[in-house]
Every structure is written in C-alpha cells, then in structure tokens.
mmCIF file of C-alpha atoms in Angstrom:
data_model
loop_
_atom_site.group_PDB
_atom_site.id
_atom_site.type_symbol
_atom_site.label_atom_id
_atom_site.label_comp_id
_atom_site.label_asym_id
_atom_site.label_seq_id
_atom_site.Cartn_x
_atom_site.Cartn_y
_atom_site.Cartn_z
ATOM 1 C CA UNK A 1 56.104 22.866 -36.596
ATOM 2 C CA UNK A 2 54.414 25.347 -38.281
ATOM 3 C CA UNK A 3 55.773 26.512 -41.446
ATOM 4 C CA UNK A 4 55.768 30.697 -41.692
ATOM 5 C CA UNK A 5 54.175 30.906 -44.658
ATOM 6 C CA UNK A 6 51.394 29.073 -46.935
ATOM 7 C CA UNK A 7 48.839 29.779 -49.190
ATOM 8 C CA UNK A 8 45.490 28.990 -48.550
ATOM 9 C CA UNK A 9 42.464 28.508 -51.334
ATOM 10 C CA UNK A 10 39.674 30.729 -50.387
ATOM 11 C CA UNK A 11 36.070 29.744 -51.538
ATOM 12 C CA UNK A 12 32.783 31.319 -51.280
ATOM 13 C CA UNK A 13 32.721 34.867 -52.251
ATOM 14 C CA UNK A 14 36.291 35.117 -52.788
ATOM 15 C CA UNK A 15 35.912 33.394 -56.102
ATOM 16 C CA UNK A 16 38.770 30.865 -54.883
ATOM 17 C CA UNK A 17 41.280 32.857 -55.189
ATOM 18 C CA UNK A 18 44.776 32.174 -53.188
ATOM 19 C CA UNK A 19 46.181 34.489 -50.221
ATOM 20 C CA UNK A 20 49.080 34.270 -48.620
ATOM 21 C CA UNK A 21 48.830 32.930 -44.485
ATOM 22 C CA UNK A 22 50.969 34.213 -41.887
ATOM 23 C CA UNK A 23 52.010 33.581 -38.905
ATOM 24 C CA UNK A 24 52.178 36.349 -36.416
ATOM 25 C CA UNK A 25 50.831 36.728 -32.724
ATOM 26 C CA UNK A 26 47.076 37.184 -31.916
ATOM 27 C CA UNK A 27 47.377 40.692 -31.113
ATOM 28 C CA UNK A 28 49.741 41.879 -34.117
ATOM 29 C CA UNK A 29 46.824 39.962 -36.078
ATOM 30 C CA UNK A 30 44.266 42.342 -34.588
ATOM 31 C CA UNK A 31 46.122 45.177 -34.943
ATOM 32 C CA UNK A 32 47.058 44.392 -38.844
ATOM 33 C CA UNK A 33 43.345 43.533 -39.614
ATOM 34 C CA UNK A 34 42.295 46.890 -37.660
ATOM 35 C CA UNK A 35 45.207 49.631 -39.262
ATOM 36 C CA UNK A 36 44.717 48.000 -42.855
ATOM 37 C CA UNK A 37 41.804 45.521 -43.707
ATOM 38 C CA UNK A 38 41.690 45.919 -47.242
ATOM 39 C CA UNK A 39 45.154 44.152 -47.189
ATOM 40 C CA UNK A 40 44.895 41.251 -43.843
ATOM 41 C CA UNK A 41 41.831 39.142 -43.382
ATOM 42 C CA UNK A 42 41.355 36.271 -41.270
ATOM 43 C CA UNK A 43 38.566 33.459 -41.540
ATOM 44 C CA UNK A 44 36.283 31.652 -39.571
ATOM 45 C CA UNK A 45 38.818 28.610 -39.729
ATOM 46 C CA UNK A 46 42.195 30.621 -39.105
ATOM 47 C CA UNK A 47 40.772 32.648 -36.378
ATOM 48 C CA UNK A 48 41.494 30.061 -33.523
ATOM 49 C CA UNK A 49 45.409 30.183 -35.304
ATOM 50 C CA UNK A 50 48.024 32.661 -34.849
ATOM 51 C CA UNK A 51 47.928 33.553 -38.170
ATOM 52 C CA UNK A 52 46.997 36.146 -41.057
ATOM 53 C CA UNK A 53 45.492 36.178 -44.169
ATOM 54 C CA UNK A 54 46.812 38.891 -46.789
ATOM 55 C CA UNK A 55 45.253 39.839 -50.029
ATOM 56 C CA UNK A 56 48.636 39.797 -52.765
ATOM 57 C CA UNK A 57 47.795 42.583 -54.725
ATOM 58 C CA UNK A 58 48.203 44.859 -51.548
ATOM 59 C CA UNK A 59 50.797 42.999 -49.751
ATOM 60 C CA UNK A 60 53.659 45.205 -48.766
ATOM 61 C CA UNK A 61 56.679 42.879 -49.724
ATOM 62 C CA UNK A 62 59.164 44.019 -47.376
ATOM 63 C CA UNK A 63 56.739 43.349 -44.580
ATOM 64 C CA UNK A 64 56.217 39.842 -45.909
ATOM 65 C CA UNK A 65 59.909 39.553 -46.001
ATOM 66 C CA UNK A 66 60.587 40.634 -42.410
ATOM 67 C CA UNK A 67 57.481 38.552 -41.396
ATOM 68 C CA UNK A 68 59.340 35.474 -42.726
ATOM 69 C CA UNK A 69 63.049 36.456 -41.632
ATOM 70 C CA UNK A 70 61.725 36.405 -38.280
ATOM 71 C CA UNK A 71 59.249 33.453 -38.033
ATOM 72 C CA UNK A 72 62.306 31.254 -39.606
ATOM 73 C CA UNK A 73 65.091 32.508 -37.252
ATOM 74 C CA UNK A 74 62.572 31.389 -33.903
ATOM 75 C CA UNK A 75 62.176 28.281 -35.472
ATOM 76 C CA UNK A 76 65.842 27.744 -36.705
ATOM 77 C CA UNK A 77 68.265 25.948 -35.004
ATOM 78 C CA UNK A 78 70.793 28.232 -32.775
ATOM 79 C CA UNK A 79 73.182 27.209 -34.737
ATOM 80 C CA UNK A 80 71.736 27.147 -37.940
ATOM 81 C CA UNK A 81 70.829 31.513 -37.225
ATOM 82 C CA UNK A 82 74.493 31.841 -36.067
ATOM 83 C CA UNK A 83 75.935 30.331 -39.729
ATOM 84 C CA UNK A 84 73.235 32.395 -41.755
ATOM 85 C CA UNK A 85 74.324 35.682 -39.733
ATOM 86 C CA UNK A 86 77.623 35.131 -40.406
ATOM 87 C CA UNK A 87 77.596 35.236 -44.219
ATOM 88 C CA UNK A 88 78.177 38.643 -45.350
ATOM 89 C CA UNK A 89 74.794 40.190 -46.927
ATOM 90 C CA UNK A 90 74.128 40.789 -50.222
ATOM 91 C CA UNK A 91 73.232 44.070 -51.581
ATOM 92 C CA UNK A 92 72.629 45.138 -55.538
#
C-alpha cells in the first residue's frame, strides 16, 4: 500500500532539497502542475506514479491536509473511518 504522503530528496539542480510527494489521480496531477507550477512538480521518476511533488514554501496547508484526510480514509479500514467519524471534532 502506498502511504499518502512522503518526502522525497531531490538532486540535480534542486540543490537536494526535500518536497513533499502526494498521491492524487493522474489528471488532478495535471491539472495542479498546469493551474500552479511554481508550487507542484513532478519528475522523470514519479511521472509513471499517481503522485505529486510540492515545493513547501508554497504549499497551501489545508490542501495538504484534505489531500491526506482523504487518501487515508480510501485506504482505512471501513471500520476503522466509521470509529474516527464518530469522535466529536475538535475545534480551538
């Protein structure tokens, strides 16, 4: 299984630097990379891969949060989404 989220250690001329990967369907890739591609990237490696590549200084947070929340609850066990939707949600 795929985990929904990793980083990955870019060389070459990204200086090694780390960027978050995501997973997310081939086309929402394309679109992401197309309506903001100073934020999502992809490589020649992750291409074949439903995933993106996100630079972290211009990753929206709450995206990357609803990215996750949904990647983990198609994975999750049934029953394991039913118990986490039934605790009451937090809010500060």
């Amino acid at each position: 299984m795929l985990e929904p989220f990793c980083l990955c250690r870019l060389s070459g001329r990204n200086g090694g630097q780390f960027s978050p990967v995501f997973k997310v369907p081939f086309e929402e890739r394309d679109h992401l990379i197309e309506m903001d591609p100073d934020t999502f990237f992809t490589t020649d490696h992750h291409r074949p891969h439903q995933l993106v590549l996100a630079r972290p200084e211009r990753l929206d947070l709450e995206w990357a949060r609803e990215n996750l929340t949904r990647v983990w609850r198609a994975q999750a066990k049934k029953a394991v989404v039913k118990a986490w939707d039934a605790i009451p949600s937090f809010s500060p």
